[in-house]
Amino acid sequence: MEWMITARETGKTYLMQGNEAIARGALEAGIRFAAAYPGSPSSEILTMLGHVAKDMNLYAEWSTNETCSFEACMGASMGKVRSLCIAKQNGLLVIGDALHSAALSGCKGGVVLVVADDPSAHSSTNEFDARHQARSASLPLLEPATFQEAKDMVKWAFELSEQLQQVVMVRGVTRIHHGRGNVTLGDLPAELKAPEQVGEWDKIVAVNWFHDLMLDKLDQAKEIFEGSSFNAYVGPDEPDLLVVTSGSGWFYSQEAIDTLELKEQVGVLKLGCTWPLPKQLLLKHLNRSKKVLVVEEVDPFLEQNVAAIIGHHPGIQVEISGRCGGLAFPRTGELNPDLVRNAIAGIMQASFPAPSSTVIPVDEQVVIPLRELTFCAGCPHRASYFILKQSLGMQVGGGLVMGDIGCYTMGGQRAGHYGINALGCMGGGINMAEGLGQLTRLGFKQPVIALAGDSTFFHSCLPGLVNARYHNSNMLFIVLDNSATAMTGFQPHPGINVTAMGEAAEPVSIEKVAQAIGCQVTVADPYDVENTTEIIYRLARKPGLKVLILKRECATLVIRKGSRRRVWVDPDLCRGDNCGCGRFCSRVWGCPGNIWDYEANKAQIDEVVCIGCGVCASLCPAGAIKVEGGEV
Amino acid sequence: MPGGRDLKNDVINTSLCALCGACLDWCPYIKNLDDNLVITFDCNVTDGRCYSVCPRTHTDWKLITEKFFSDAESTNEIGNLKKVYLVKSLEPVPGQQDGGAVSALLKTALEENFAEGLLLTTTGESIEPVSFIGHDLKDISRAAGSKFMASTGLRKIMEASQQGIRSLLMVGRPCQIQALRKMQMKNIDQLKDMEVFSIGLFCMWSLSWDFMDYLQHEYPGAKIESMAIPRHGVEIITSEGAKSFSTDKIKEYIRPGCHYCLDMTSELADISVGAFEAENGWNTLIVRNSRGIRLLRHAVEKGLLQVEEYPADQLQFLKQASFNKKARNLYNIKELVELKAVKTPVELSHYQYLEGVNS
């Protein structure tokens, strides 16, 4: 709800998503610049800022990749305006090098980097903990525990950033970014700061002799954190158990203590400032308890840093447990209220009643069928993987496919007939393929394919493509160009003709870029299964580097435009189970639009989800699937 | 009963595949380009048409013989036959090899309404085979001359059926004729309204398409235009002139599946045609049943074909050559069976006498 983030209603409370609260906080801080590359669970922030950018008189962009976005913020910082960069945990590592340089040089206008961690990797390849980067780069780190804090902390982070002349990192987790809670609005600035002229000696340079200065900034941050109200303690003066927590662990801990009725025995120290740790505050509380449980998402970051403080103070006698010590929590995966309740109950030897009211009798339970991740109806990637399966099946030893990150990553599962042999990070596919493709000179025979989506192509494939072209690796690079950053919600990328702010832009042509690098480029349509199968078959057999662009707009974008052709099954032509195909359309092809009519025992089209691409019609061996106005 | 999964295990994975094309174009799971064939998914079908018509799965020669060659004389070496002739075309077609007998028979079939359509094979840009359904004399001359690499021509039966052709004359390799007979025995949908007359070619082997890569490698930059194997070796016509090399070289490129074939003379065809080794410009023709005799008689009556008695000594040579192929490849099959690489090998019963001769 963009009106909430721009509402001039100080003191008014709204139910807001964490991402809205963060955007609002940035607007209350008076940002003039925002940049990000999309990634769940933080994509909404820049989408919203882009939509309100003109009204709120700021500039917002979907950058080509995360390091572009962060360094753009550093550039804007030279003009002494406030800049917000947003990334997810993987994106943070793309920023990594720039982040460590920025920490050395420091900033002028405030720079806040919001990083969304995705515990359990609900929408990620992998879970890991962003906070190590703050420690590694010696940057102050804040962790909001509530939606109100998400807003207030971002605003405060800008003040802190300008006070220290240092980048400040704010780390959220999925439950904060995508959860919702009450947020009371603060003031939006009446006037926005104009960019200032950069003076002759007003430099931002990263040189190693600033290392000491960088650590001084961290010491200053520590002093400020000691008195910050974002760190709070709730509980008895001398608790039997001290829970130290940050982020979403705050809600879980309070709920557990309530459920277990342990308010008199267990205290919670909620830390909003988690690097550098407010040591004095911690020592005060550690001295008052014998047992400490650290509740935090992903890695034992707090736990180990608290343990280090304990280690330096031999007088403190506490038993510390968490993700690492005492194995109070599983080593991996997201925490939840039950895990935290069980951990506290275990340490306190407390019992709790089973919540009987929520148990549903077996005969009343609704059986939810297992559903695998799959491509949408009409998705061009389904056709691309079917084509790959066919054309690579005819290669010597089968072809090898190096996957990449996007909707098409699902092709590694059944949706793509397990069509990926290797998968790493964004831009990883083309580089792995370059290496494996070089082995042909040592006698390696299998054709090597790399995949990348259009957004991934711009994000991180360009150096890889130059490398593969320069060293003429024996590989086929396939760009699955669906004209969208579809996985994260259709944010613009350099191949799209509109920007985050809704302004028209001249798209960058993937074909021309690849040609300019010196690649031989073929363009084909994944909906044309027969011809494209042959194209890939032939290209994969040719020596040297080949580039193929499989161009077909994302089916979801097509359906948003409204027009769809009707597709239906002619029951007289469908041979049902007498067809030798064994239900090819609904069993193997696997489009959600292809279903089976169990009464008639014939194939059927689910007209609610079918987008009318007609690819199944071109594949039905009986020619029983008909398309309004003829096939593709 | 076996289906696609068994075809994959018994024929594709064991390299027995003859690339006849019988299994193609009616199934969404079997895909072919060049001479590479893949079965992409399991169809779950337990009695698969693909398996039952494959020339490399169990073939009931006895039943086929009863149905199509009931009035023929049986020979151990060159199959059922009515008579063997020495023939040559009286109206030569440009590009024809040897006596041009096949072209003459095709012309007869079209003009005497034996066939509305012809299943023929020509070559593409280079020497790769391209099969098509032909309808006229131009198509016949396009298809004249030998091809050396395997084509999946039998798949064109589907196209012929879609075109509504009621009588088709097919020219094919022994494996393709075997598969055609199996299709006819199974009475597949596409053959319900279509009569197929078959001219089988003599065949020792066909070449893998990798041979083209070899030629490209040997003669870089040259366009490979045509190929022939006269007695002195292999002759390749390229855009940069004629090249020749020993036949030993091409033996490396014989398709693995051809080493398990026991049929040199297309024993299940209505008429079989091959080279006449003793003298250039003539063909050996084996007419195997009364349908074959009818077509041959028309060709002679129209003055398209000159027919002579087959020299008795040459018949012995022909039989010996065919026997040698059987003996050699039977040995290969037995080796595969002993390795337990194949469950249901190429039908052996028809050739049991060979084992006696061999041992």
Coordinates of C-alpha atoms in Angstrom, one line a residue, chain A residues 386 389-390 393-394 417 533-534 537-538 541 580-582 584 587-588 621, chain B residues 26 28-29 31-34 36-38 40-45 210 213:
Chain A
F386 CA 11.6 -30.5 -23.2
K389 CA 15.9 -33.3 -23.1
Q390 CA 15.3 -34.3 -26.7
G393 CA 19.5 -37.1 -25.6
M394 CA 20.8 -37.4 -29.1
H417 CA 12.9 -33.5 -16.4
T533 CA 15.3 -29.2 -31.0
E534 CA 17.2 -29.4 -34.2
Y537 CA 21.2 -30.4 -31.5
R538 CA 23.3 -28.9 -34.3
R541 CA 27.8 -30.4 -31.9
G580 CA 0.6 -45.3 -27.1
C581 CA 1.7 -42.1 -25.5
G582 CA 0.5 -43.0 -22.0
F584 CA 1.8 -37.6 -22.7
R587 CA 1.8 -37.0 -17.4
V588 CA 5.0 -36.0 -19.2
P621 CA 0.7 -37.6 -31.2
Chain B
W26 CA 4.0 -41.8 -34.2
P28 CA 6.2 -38.3 -28.8
Y29 CA 9.1 -40.1 -27.0
K31 CA 13.3 -38.6 -31.5
N32 CA 15.8 -38.8 -34.3
L33 CA 18.2 -36.4 -36.0
D34 CA 20.9 -37.6 -38.3
N36 CA 21.1 -40.4 -33.5
L37 CA 18.0 -41.7 -31.9
V38 CA 16.8 -41.2 -28.3
T40 CA 13.2 -39.5 -24.1
F41 CA 10.6 -40.8 -21.7
D42 CA 9.0 -44.0 -20.7
C43 CA 5.6 -44.4 -22.2
N44 CA 4.3 -46.9 -19.6
V45 CA 2.9 -48.9 -22.5
D210 CA 30.1 -39.6 -38.4
D213 CA 32.6 -35.5 -40.2

